[in-house]
Amino acid sequence: MLVENDNKSKSNEFPEYIKIEQRSTSLSSRILEKTAKNKGPRYNWSPKEQGVILSSFYYGYLLTLMPGGYLAQSFSAKWIFGLGIFLSALLSLLTPTAAAMGVMPVVTVRIMQRACHR
C-alpha cells in the first residue's frame, strides 16, 4: 500500500514508499557486500586469454557442422539432442577444475561443450 506522509509542510520529507525503497536498497547492498567476499577463486587471465576462452565455444561449432548433420540423419533427433545436453552439462561441471589447471584446459572444455550442442 502506497501511503504518503501527511506532513507536507516539510519540503525535505520523502513519501513513505520512497523511505521503504531506500531501506530495502540499503539492505540489499549490505547483503551484496557480505557475499562479495566469498565469490570464489580469481584468475589472472589477460584480456587476450579471456577473449580466447570466450570465443572457444564457437570453435566447436565449426568442427561439428558435418558430423552433426550426419548424426541427425542416422539417429533419432531426440537421442542426439538429449545426449548432447547431458554431455554438455557434465562438461560444465568440469569447468572449475579445468580453470584451476589453466587456460588451455578451459578452452578444450568449452570446445567440447559446443561440439555436444551440435
JSON list of C-alpha atoms in Angstrom, two decimals:
[
{"chain": "A", "resi": 1, "resn": "MET", "atom": "CA", "xyz": [0.00, 0.00, 0.00]},
{"chain": "A", "resi": 2, "resn": "LEU", "atom": "CA", "xyz": [1.47, 3.35, -1.03]},
{"chain": "A", "resi": 3, "resn": "VAL", "atom": "CA", "xyz": [0.88, 5.95, 1.64]},
{"chain": "A", "resi": 4, "resn": "GLU", "atom": "CA", "xyz": [2.43, 9.37, 1.54]},
{"chain": "A", "resi": 5, "resn": "ASN", "atom": "CA", "xyz": [3.43, 11.25, 4.64]},
{"chain": "A", "resi": 6, "resn": "ASP", "atom": "CA", "xyz": [0.63, 13.54, 5.94]},
{"chain": "A", "resi": 7, "resn": "ASN", "atom": "CA", "xyz": [3.07, 16.26, 6.93]},
{"chain": "A", "resi": 8, "resn": "LYS", "atom": "CA", "xyz": [3.61, 18.04, 3.58]},
{"chain": "A", "resi": 9, "resn": "SER", "atom": "CA", "xyz": [4.89, 21.28, 5.05]},
{"chain": "A", "resi": 10, "resn": "LYS", "atom": "CA", "xyz": [8.45, 19.96, 5.18]},
{"chain": "A", "resi": 11, "resn": "SER", "atom": "CA", "xyz": [9.97, 20.13, 1.73]},
{"chain": "A", "resi": 12, "resn": "ASN", "atom": "CA", "xyz": [12.80, 17.71, 2.54]},
{"chain": "A", "resi": 13, "resn": "GLU", "atom": "CA", "xyz": [10.44, 14.90, 3.65]},
{"chain": "A", "resi": 14, "resn": "PHE", "atom": "CA", "xyz": [10.10, 11.99, 1.27]},
{"chain": "A", "resi": 15, "resn": "PRO", "atom": "CA", "xyz": [6.92, 9.99, 0.87]},
{"chain": "A", "resi": 16, "resn": "GLU", "atom": "CA", "xyz": [6.82, 6.83, 2.98]},
{"chain": "A", "resi": 17, "resn": "TYR", "atom": "CA", "xyz": [7.10, 4.49, -0.02]},
{"chain": "A", "resi": 18, "resn": "ILE", "atom": "CA", "xyz": [10.39, 6.14, -1.02]},
{"chain": "A", "resi": 19, "resn": "LYS", "atom": "CA", "xyz": [11.73, 5.64, 2.50]},
{"chain": "A", "resi": 20, "resn": "ILE", "atom": "CA", "xyz": [10.81, 1.95, 2.31]},
{"chain": "A", "resi": 21, "resn": "GLU", "atom": "CA", "xyz": [12.59, 1.66, -1.04]},
{"chain": "A", "resi": 22, "resn": "GLN", "atom": "CA", "xyz": [15.69, 3.31, 0.43]},
{"chain": "A", "resi": 23, "resn": "ARG", "atom": "CA", "xyz": [15.69, 0.85, 3.35]},
{"chain": "A", "resi": 24, "resn": "SER", "atom": "CA", "xyz": [15.36, -2.17, 1.05]},
{"chain": "A", "resi": 25, "resn": "THR", "atom": "CA", "xyz": [18.12, -0.86, -1.23]},
{"chain": "A", "resi": 26, "resn": "SER", "atom": "CA", "xyz": [20.35, -0.37, 1.78]},
{"chain": "A", "resi": 27, "resn": "LEU", "atom": "CA", "xyz": [19.63, -3.91, 2.95]},
{"chain": "A", "resi": 28, "resn": "SER", "atom": "CA", "xyz": [20.36, -5.42, -0.45]},
{"chain": "A", "resi": 29, "resn": "SER", "atom": "CA", "xyz": [23.64, -3.52, -0.73]},
{"chain": "A", "resi": 30, "resn": "ARG", "atom": "CA", "xyz": [24.70, -4.83, 2.70]},
{"chain": "A", "resi": 31, "resn": "ILE", "atom": "CA", "xyz": [23.87, -8.39, 1.59]},
{"chain": "A", "resi": 32, "resn": "LEU", "atom": "CA", "xyz": [25.91, -7.91, -1.58]},
{"chain": "A", "resi": 33, "resn": "GLU", "atom": "CA", "xyz": [28.86, -6.60, 0.41]},
{"chain": "A", "resi": 34, "resn": "LYS", "atom": "CA", "xyz": [28.83, -9.71, 2.59]},
{"chain": "A", "resi": 35, "resn": "THR", "atom": "CA", "xyz": [28.55, -12.14, -0.31]},
{"chain": "A", "resi": 36, "resn": "ALA", "atom": "CA", "xyz": [31.13, -10.31, -2.44]},
{"chain": "A", "resi": 37, "resn": "LYS", "atom": "CA", "xyz": [33.85, -11.50, -0.11]},
{"chain": "A", "resi": 38, "resn": "ASN", "atom": "CA", "xyz": [33.26, -15.18, -0.98]},
{"chain": "A", "resi": 39, "resn": "LYS", "atom": "CA", "xyz": [32.96, -15.22, -4.76]},
{"chain": "A", "resi": 40, "resn": "GLY", "atom": "CA", "xyz": [35.49, -17.99, -5.24]},
{"chain": "A", "resi": 41, "resn": "PRO", "atom": "CA", "xyz": [38.92, -18.00, -6.82]},
{"chain": "A", "resi": 42, "resn": "ARG", "atom": "CA", "xyz": [40.11, -15.26, -9.13]},
{"chain": "A", "resi": 43, "resn": "TYR", "atom": "CA", "xyz": [42.18, -15.96, -12.20]},
{"chain": "A", "resi": 44, "resn": "ASN", "atom": "CA", "xyz": [44.85, -13.65, -13.55]},
{"chain": "A", "resi": 45, "resn": "TRP", "atom": "CA", "xyz": [43.96, -14.06, -17.19]},
{"chain": "A", "resi": 46, "resn": "SER", "atom": "CA", "xyz": [44.87, -11.32, -19.62]},
{"chain": "A", "resi": 47, "resn": "PRO", "atom": "CA", "xyz": [42.18, -9.78, -21.83]},
{"chain": "A", "resi": 48, "resn": "LYS", "atom": "CA", "xyz": [43.59, -11.76, -24.76]},
{"chain": "A", "resi": 49, "resn": "GLU", "atom": "CA", "xyz": [43.30, -15.05, -22.84]},
{"chain": "A", "resi": 50, "resn": "GLN", "atom": "CA", "xyz": [39.76, -14.14, -21.77]},
{"chain": "A", "resi": 51, "resn": "GLY", "atom": "CA", "xyz": [38.88, -13.48, -25.41]},
{"chain": "A", "resi": 52, "resn": "VAL", "atom": "CA", "xyz": [40.24, -16.88, -26.46]},
{"chain": "A", "resi": 53, "resn": "ILE", "atom": "CA", "xyz": [38.25, -18.58, -23.70]},
{"chain": "A", "resi": 54, "resn": "LEU", "atom": "CA", "xyz": [35.04, -16.79, -24.65]},
{"chain": "A", "resi": 55, "resn": "SER", "atom": "CA", "xyz": [35.45, -17.44, -28.38]},
{"chain": "A", "resi": 56, "resn": "SER", "atom": "CA", "xyz": [36.47, -21.09, -27.93]},
{"chain": "A", "resi": 57, "resn": "PHE", "atom": "CA", "xyz": [32.83, -22.06, -27.52]},
{"chain": "A", "resi": 58, "resn": "TYR", "atom": "CA", "xyz": [32.31, -21.24, -31.20]},
{"chain": "A", "resi": 59, "resn": "TYR", "atom": "CA", "xyz": [35.33, -23.23, -32.40]},
{"chain": "A", "resi": 60, "resn": "GLY", "atom": "CA", "xyz": [33.41, -26.40, -31.53]},
{"chain": "A", "resi": 61, "resn": "TYR", "atom": "CA", "xyz": [30.60, -25.19, -33.77]},
{"chain": "A", "resi": 62, "resn": "LEU", "atom": "CA", "xyz": [32.89, -25.16, -36.80]},
{"chain": "A", "resi": 63, "resn": "LEU", "atom": "CA", "xyz": [34.23, -28.62, -36.02]},
{"chain": "A", "resi": 64, "resn": "THR", "atom": "CA", "xyz": [30.84, -30.29, -35.80]},
{"chain": "A", "resi": 65, "resn": "LEU", "atom": "CA", "xyz": [28.87, -28.95, -38.75]},
{"chain": "A", "resi": 66, "resn": "MET", "atom": "CA", "xyz": [29.25, -32.03, -40.94]},
{"chain": "A", "resi": 67, "resn": "PRO", "atom": "CA", "xyz": [29.30, -34.75, -38.25]},
{"chain": "A", "resi": 68, "resn": "GLY", "atom": "CA", "xyz": [26.26, -33.17, -36.60]},
{"chain": "A", "resi": 69, "resn": "GLY", "atom": "CA", "xyz": [24.26, -33.37, -39.81]},
{"chain": "A", "resi": 70, "resn": "TYR", "atom": "CA", "xyz": [25.26, -36.97, -40.36]},
{"chain": "A", "resi": 71, "resn": "LEU", "atom": "CA", "xyz": [24.32, -37.98, -36.80]},
{"chain": "A", "resi": 72, "resn": "ALA", "atom": "CA", "xyz": [20.95, -36.23, -37.10]},
{"chain": "A", "resi": 73, "resn": "GLN", "atom": "CA", "xyz": [20.16, -38.24, -40.23]},
{"chain": "A", "resi": 74, "resn": "SER", "atom": "CA", "xyz": [21.39, -41.54, -38.79]},
{"chain": "A", "resi": 75, "resn": "PHE", "atom": "CA", "xyz": [19.82, -41.46, -35.34]},
{"chain": "A", "resi": 76, "resn": "SER", "atom": "CA", "xyz": [16.71, -40.07, -33.71]},
{"chain": "A", "resi": 77, "resn": "ALA", "atom": "CA", "xyz": [16.94, -36.35, -33.07]},
{"chain": "A", "resi": 78, "resn": "LYS", "atom": "CA", "xyz": [15.66, -36.69, -29.51]},
{"chain": "A", "resi": 79, "resn": "TRP", "atom": "CA", "xyz": [18.55, -39.02, -28.62]},
{"chain": "A", "resi": 80, "resn": "ILE", "atom": "CA", "xyz": [21.15, -36.79, -30.24]},
{"chain": "A", "resi": 81, "resn": "PHE", "atom": "CA", "xyz": [19.73, -33.71, -28.53]},
{"chain": "A", "resi": 82, "resn": "GLY", "atom": "CA", "xyz": [19.37, -35.43, -25.13]},
{"chain": "A", "resi": 83, "resn": "LEU", "atom": "CA", "xyz": [22.84, -36.93, -25.19]},
{"chain": "A", "resi": 84, "resn": "GLY", "atom": "CA", "xyz": [24.36, -33.62, -26.28]},
{"chain": "A", "resi": 85, "resn": "ILE", "atom": "CA", "xyz": [22.72, -31.67, -23.48]},
{"chain": "A", "resi": 86, "resn": "PHE", "atom": "CA", "xyz": [23.70, -34.34, -20.93]},
{"chain": "A", "resi": 87, "resn": "LEU", "atom": "CA", "xyz": [27.35, -34.33, -22.04]},
{"chain": "A", "resi": 88, "resn": "SER", "atom": "CA", "xyz": [27.42, -30.54, -22.11]},
{"chain": "A", "resi": 89, "resn": "ALA", "atom": "CA", "xyz": [26.13, -30.46, -18.52]},
{"chain": "A", "resi": 90, "resn": "LEU", "atom": "CA", "xyz": [28.85, -32.88, -17.42]},
{"chain": "A", "resi": 91, "resn": "LEU", "atom": "CA", "xyz": [31.47, -30.76, -19.13]},
{"chain": "A", "resi": 92, "resn": "SER", "atom": "CA", "xyz": [30.18, -27.64, -17.44]},
{"chain": "A", "resi": 93, "resn": "LEU", "atom": "CA", "xyz": [30.73, -29.38, -14.09]},
{"chain": "A", "resi": 94, "resn": "LEU", "atom": "CA", "xyz": [34.36, -29.85, -15.12]},
{"chain": "A", "resi": 95, "resn": "THR", "atom": "CA", "xyz": [34.86, -26.16, -15.92]},
{"chain": "A", "resi": 96, "resn": "PRO", "atom": "CA", "xyz": [36.05, -25.06, -12.43]},
{"chain": "A", "resi": 97, "resn": "THR", "atom": "CA", "xyz": [38.60, -27.89, -12.34]},
{"chain": "A", "resi": 98, "resn": "ALA", "atom": "CA", "xyz": [39.79, -27.01, -15.82]},
{"chain": "A", "resi": 99, "resn": "ALA", "atom": "CA", "xyz": [40.06, -23.34, -14.84]},
{"chain": "A", "resi": 100, "resn": "ALA", "atom": "CA", "xyz": [42.28, -24.28, -11.90]},
{"chain": "A", "resi": 101, "resn": "MET", "atom": "CA", "xyz": [44.56, -26.13, -14.34]},
{"chain": "A", "resi": 102, "resn": "GLY", "atom": "CA", "xyz": [44.94, -23.20, -16.75]},
{"chain": "A", "resi": 103, "resn": "VAL", "atom": "CA", "xyz": [43.66, -21.52, -19.88]},
{"chain": "A", "resi": 104, "resn": "MET", "atom": "CA", "xyz": [44.05, -24.37, -22.38]},
{"chain": "A", "resi": 105, "resn": "PRO", "atom": "CA", "xyz": [42.01, -26.90, -20.37]},
{"chain": "A", "resi": 106, "resn": "VAL", "atom": "CA", "xyz": [39.17, -24.33, -20.18]},
{"chain": "A", "resi": 107, "resn": "VAL", "atom": "CA", "xyz": [39.40, -23.77, -23.93]},
{"chain": "A", "resi": 108, "resn": "THR", "atom": "CA", "xyz": [39.28, -27.53, -24.51]},
{"chain": "A", "resi": 109, "resn": "VAL", "atom": "CA", "xyz": [36.24, -27.99, -22.26]},
{"chain": "A", "resi": 110, "resn": "ARG", "atom": "CA", "xyz": [34.38, -25.13, -23.97]},
{"chain": "A", "resi": 111, "resn": "ILE", "atom": "CA", "xyz": [35.14, -26.51, -27.44]},
{"chain": "A", "resi": 112, "resn": "MET", "atom": "CA", "xyz": [33.84, -29.91, -26.37]},
{"chain": "A", "resi": 113, "resn": "GLN", "atom": "CA", "xyz": [30.74, -28.26, -24.85]},
{"chain": "A", "resi": 114, "resn": "ARG", "atom": "CA", "xyz": [29.87, -26.61, -28.15]},
{"chain": "A", "resi": 115, "resn": "ALA", "atom": "CA", "xyz": [30.56, -29.83, -30.01]},
{"chain": "A", "resi": 116, "resn": "CYS", "atom": "CA", "xyz": [27.99, -31.55, -27.77]},
{"chain": "A", "resi": 117, "resn": "HIS", "atom": "CA", "xyz": [25.41, -28.87, -28.57]},
{"chain": "A", "resi": 118, "resn": "ARG", "atom": "CA", "xyz": [25.51, -29.74, -32.25]}
]
